[in-house]
mmCIF file of C-alpha atoms and ligand atoms in Angstrom:
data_model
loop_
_atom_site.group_PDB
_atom_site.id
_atom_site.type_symbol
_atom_site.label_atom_id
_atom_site.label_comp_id
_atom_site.label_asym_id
_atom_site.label_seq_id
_atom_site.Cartn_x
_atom_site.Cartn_y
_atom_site.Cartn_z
ATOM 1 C CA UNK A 1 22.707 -2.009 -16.098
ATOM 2 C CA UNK A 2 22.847 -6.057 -15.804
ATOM 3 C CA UNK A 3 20.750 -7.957 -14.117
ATOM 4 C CA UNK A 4 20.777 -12.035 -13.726
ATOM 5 C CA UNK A 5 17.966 -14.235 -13.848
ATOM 6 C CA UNK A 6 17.781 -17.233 -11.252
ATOM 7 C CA UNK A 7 16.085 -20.506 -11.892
ATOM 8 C CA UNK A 8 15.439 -23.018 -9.053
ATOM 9 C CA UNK A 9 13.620 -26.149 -8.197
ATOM 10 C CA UNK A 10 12.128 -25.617 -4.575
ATOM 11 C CA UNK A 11 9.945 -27.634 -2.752
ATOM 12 C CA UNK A 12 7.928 -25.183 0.653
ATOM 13 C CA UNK A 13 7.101 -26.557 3.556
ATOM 14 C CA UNK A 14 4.803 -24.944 6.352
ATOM 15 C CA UNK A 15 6.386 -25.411 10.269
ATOM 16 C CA UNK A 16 4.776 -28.641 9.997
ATOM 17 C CA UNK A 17 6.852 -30.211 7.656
ATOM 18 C CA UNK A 18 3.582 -30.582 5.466
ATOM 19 C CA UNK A 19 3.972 -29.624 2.129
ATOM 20 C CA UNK A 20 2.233 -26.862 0.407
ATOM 21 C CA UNK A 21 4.204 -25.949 -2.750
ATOM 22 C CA UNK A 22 6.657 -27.629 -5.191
ATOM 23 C CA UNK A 23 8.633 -27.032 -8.761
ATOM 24 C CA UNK A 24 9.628 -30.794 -8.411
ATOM 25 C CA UNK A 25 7.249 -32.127 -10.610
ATOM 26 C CA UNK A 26 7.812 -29.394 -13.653
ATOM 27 C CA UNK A 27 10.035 -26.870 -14.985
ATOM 28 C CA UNK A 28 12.269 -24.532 -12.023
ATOM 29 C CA UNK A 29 11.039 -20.915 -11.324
ATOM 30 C CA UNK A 30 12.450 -18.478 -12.702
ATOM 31 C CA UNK A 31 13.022 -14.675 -11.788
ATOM 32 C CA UNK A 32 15.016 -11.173 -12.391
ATOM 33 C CA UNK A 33 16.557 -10.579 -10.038
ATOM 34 C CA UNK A 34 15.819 -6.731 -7.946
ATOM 35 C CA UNK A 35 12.476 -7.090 -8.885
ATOM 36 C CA UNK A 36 10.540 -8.197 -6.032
ATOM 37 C CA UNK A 37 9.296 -11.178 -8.254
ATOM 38 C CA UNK A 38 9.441 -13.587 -5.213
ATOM 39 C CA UNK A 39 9.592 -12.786 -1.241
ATOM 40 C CA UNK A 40 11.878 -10.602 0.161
ATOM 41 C CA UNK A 41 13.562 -13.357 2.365
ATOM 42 C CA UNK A 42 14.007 -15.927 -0.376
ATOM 43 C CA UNK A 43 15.223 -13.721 -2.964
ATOM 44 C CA UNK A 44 18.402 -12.748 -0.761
ATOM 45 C CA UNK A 45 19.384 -16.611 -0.060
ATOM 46 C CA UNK A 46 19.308 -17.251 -3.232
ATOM 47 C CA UNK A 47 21.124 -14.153 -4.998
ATOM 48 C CA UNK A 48 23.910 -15.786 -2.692
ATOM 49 C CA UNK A 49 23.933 -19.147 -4.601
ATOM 50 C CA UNK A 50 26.080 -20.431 -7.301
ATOM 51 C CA UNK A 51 24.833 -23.471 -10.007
ATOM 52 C CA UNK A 52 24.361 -26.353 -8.536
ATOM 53 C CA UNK A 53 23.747 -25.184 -4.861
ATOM 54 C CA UNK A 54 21.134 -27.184 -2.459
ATOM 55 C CA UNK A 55 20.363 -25.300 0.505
ATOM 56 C CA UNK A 56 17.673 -25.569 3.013
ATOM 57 C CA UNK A 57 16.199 -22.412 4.672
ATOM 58 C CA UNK A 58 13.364 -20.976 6.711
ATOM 59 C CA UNK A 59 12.303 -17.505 5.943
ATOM 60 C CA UNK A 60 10.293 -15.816 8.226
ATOM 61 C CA UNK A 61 6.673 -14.708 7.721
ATOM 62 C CA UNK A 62 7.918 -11.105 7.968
ATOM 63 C CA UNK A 63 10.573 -11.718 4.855
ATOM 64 C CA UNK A 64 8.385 -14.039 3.157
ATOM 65 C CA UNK A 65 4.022 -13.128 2.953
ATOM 66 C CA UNK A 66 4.240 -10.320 6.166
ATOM 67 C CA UNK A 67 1.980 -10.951 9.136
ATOM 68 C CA UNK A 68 -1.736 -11.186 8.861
ATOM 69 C CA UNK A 69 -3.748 -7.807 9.194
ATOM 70 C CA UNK A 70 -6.713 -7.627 10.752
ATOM 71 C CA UNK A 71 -8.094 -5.134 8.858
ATOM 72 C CA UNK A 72 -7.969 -7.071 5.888
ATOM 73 C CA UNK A 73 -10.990 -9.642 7.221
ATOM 74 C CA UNK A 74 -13.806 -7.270 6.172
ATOM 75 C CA UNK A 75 -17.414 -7.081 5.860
ATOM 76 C CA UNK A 76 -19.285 -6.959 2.919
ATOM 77 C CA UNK A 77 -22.664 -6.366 1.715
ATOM 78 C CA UNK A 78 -24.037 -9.538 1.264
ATOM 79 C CA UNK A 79 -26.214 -8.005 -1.905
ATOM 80 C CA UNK A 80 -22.668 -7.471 -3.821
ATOM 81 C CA UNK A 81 -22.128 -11.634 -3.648
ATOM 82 C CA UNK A 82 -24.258 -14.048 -6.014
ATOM 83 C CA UNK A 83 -26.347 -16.231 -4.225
ATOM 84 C CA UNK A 84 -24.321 -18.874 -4.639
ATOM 85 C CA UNK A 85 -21.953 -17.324 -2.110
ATOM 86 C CA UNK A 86 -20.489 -20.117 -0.070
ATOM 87 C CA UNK A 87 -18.005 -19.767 3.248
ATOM 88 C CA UNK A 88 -14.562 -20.910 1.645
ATOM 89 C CA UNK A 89 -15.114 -19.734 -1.944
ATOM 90 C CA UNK A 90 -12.566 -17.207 -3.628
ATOM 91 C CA UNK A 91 -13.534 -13.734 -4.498
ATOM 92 C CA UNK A 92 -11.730 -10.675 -6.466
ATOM 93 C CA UNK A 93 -12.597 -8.249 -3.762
ATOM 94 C CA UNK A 94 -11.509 -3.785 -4.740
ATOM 95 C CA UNK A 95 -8.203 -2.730 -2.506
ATOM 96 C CA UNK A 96 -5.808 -0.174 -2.676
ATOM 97 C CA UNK A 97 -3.110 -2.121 -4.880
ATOM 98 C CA UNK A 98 -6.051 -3.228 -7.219
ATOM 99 C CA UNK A 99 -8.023 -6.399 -7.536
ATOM 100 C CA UNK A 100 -7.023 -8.707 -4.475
ATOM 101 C CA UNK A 101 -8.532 -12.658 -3.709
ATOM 102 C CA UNK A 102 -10.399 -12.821 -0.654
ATOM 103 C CA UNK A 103 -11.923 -15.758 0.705
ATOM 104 C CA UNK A 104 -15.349 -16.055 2.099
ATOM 105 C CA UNK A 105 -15.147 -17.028 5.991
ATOM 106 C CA UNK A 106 -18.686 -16.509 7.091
ATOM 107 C CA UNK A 107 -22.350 -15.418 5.623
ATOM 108 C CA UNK A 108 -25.738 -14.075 7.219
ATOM 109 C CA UNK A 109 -28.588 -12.240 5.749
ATOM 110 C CA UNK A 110 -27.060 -8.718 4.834
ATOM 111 C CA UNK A 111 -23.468 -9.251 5.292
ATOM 112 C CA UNK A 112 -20.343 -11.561 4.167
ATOM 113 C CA UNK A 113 -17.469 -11.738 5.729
ATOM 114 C CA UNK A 114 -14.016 -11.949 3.435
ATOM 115 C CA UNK A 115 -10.340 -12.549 4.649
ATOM 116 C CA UNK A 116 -8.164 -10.603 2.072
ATOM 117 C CA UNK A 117 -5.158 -11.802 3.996
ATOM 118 C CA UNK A 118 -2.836 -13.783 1.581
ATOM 119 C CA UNK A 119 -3.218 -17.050 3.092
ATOM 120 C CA UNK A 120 0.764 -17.590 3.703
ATOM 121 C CA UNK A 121 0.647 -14.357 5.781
ATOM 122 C CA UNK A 122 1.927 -14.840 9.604
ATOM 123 C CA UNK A 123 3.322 -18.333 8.781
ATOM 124 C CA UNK A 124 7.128 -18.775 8.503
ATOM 125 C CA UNK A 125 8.046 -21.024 5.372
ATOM 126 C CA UNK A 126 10.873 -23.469 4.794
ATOM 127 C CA UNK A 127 12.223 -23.895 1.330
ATOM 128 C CA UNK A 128 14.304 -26.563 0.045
ATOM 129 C CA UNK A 129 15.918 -25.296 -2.671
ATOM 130 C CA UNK A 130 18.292 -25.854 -5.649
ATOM 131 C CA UNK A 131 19.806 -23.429 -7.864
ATOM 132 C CA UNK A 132 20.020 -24.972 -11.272
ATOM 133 C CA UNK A 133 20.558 -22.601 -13.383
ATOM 134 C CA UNK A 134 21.866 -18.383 -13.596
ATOM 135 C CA UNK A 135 22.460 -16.402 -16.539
ATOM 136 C CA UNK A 136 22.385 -12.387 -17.776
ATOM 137 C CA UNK A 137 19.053 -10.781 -18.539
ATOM 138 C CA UNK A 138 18.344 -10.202 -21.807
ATOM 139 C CA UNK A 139 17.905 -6.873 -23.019
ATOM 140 C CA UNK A 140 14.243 -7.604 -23.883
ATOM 141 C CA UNK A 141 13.723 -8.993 -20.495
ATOM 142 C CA UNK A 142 14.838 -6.340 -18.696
ATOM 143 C CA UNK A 143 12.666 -3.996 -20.967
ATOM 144 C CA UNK A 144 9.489 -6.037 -20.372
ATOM 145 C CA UNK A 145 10.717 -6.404 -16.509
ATOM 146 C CA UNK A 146 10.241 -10.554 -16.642
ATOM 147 C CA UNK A 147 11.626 -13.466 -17.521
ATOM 148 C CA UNK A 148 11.295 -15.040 -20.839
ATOM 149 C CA UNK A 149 11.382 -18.743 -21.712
ATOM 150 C CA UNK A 150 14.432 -21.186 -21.377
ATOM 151 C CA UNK A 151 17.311 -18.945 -23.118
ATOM 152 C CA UNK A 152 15.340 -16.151 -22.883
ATOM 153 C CA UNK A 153 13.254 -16.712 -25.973
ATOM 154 C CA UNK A 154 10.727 -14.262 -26.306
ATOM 155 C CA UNK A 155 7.174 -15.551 -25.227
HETATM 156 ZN ZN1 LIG B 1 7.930 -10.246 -22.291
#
């Protein structure tokens, strides 16, 4: 079984034109491809590019981080927090798929209240992208199920 990997320079944008992400200023980001390495809605524009493409696109939130869940603001026990707990700090917070970040969005005596919600979720996402460079996995890659260095050089 082959697989490729993709690199790409992309610069995101949020409806606003505002930017929030960019591979401008360093190296392009890599993947292999089928692996679910990047979102759902990206991946498929760009397993239909060739070298050199440019292509501008807007994915929509339920291709690209899924909507936000309310279920995932939750409260905590404000005794399981330091007391240097702060509304807007980042915590590793227990969910089913593991350890998940979840930032702090209020605080009273015996309870905080996290947002687990990735914080792209609900937002559509525009991606200028260019495809820069696509080659065949290499064995090892596809054994270790990610992309190695430029040429595939192990890590
Ligand atoms: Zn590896």
């Amino acid at each position: 079984m082959t697989k490729r990997v993709f690199s790409f320079h992309y610069t995101l944008t949020d409806t606003n034109g505002q930017v929030l992400d960019s591979s401008r200023e360093g190296a392009p980001l890599s993947f292999l491809e089928g692996m679910g390495q990047i979102i759902p809605g990206l991946e498929e524009v760009l397993l239909g590019l060739v070298v050199g493409d440019k292509k501008n696109v807007t994915i929509p939130s339920d291709k690209a981080y899924g909507a936000r869940v309310d279920e995932l603001v939750v409260p905590l026990p404000r005794q399981y927090f330091p007391d240097t707990v702060a509304v807007g700090q980042v915590y590793e917070i227990d969910a089913e798929e593991g350890a998940v970040p979840a930032i702090v969005l209020d605080i009273n005596e015996k309870v905080v209240t996290v947002d687990a919600n990735h914080a792209l979720a609900g937002q559509d996402l525009t991606f200028d992208v260019e495809m820069t460079e696509i080659r065949t996995a290499t064995e090892e890659e596809l054994a270790h199920g990610h992309v190695h260095g430029p040429g595939g050089h192990h890590h």
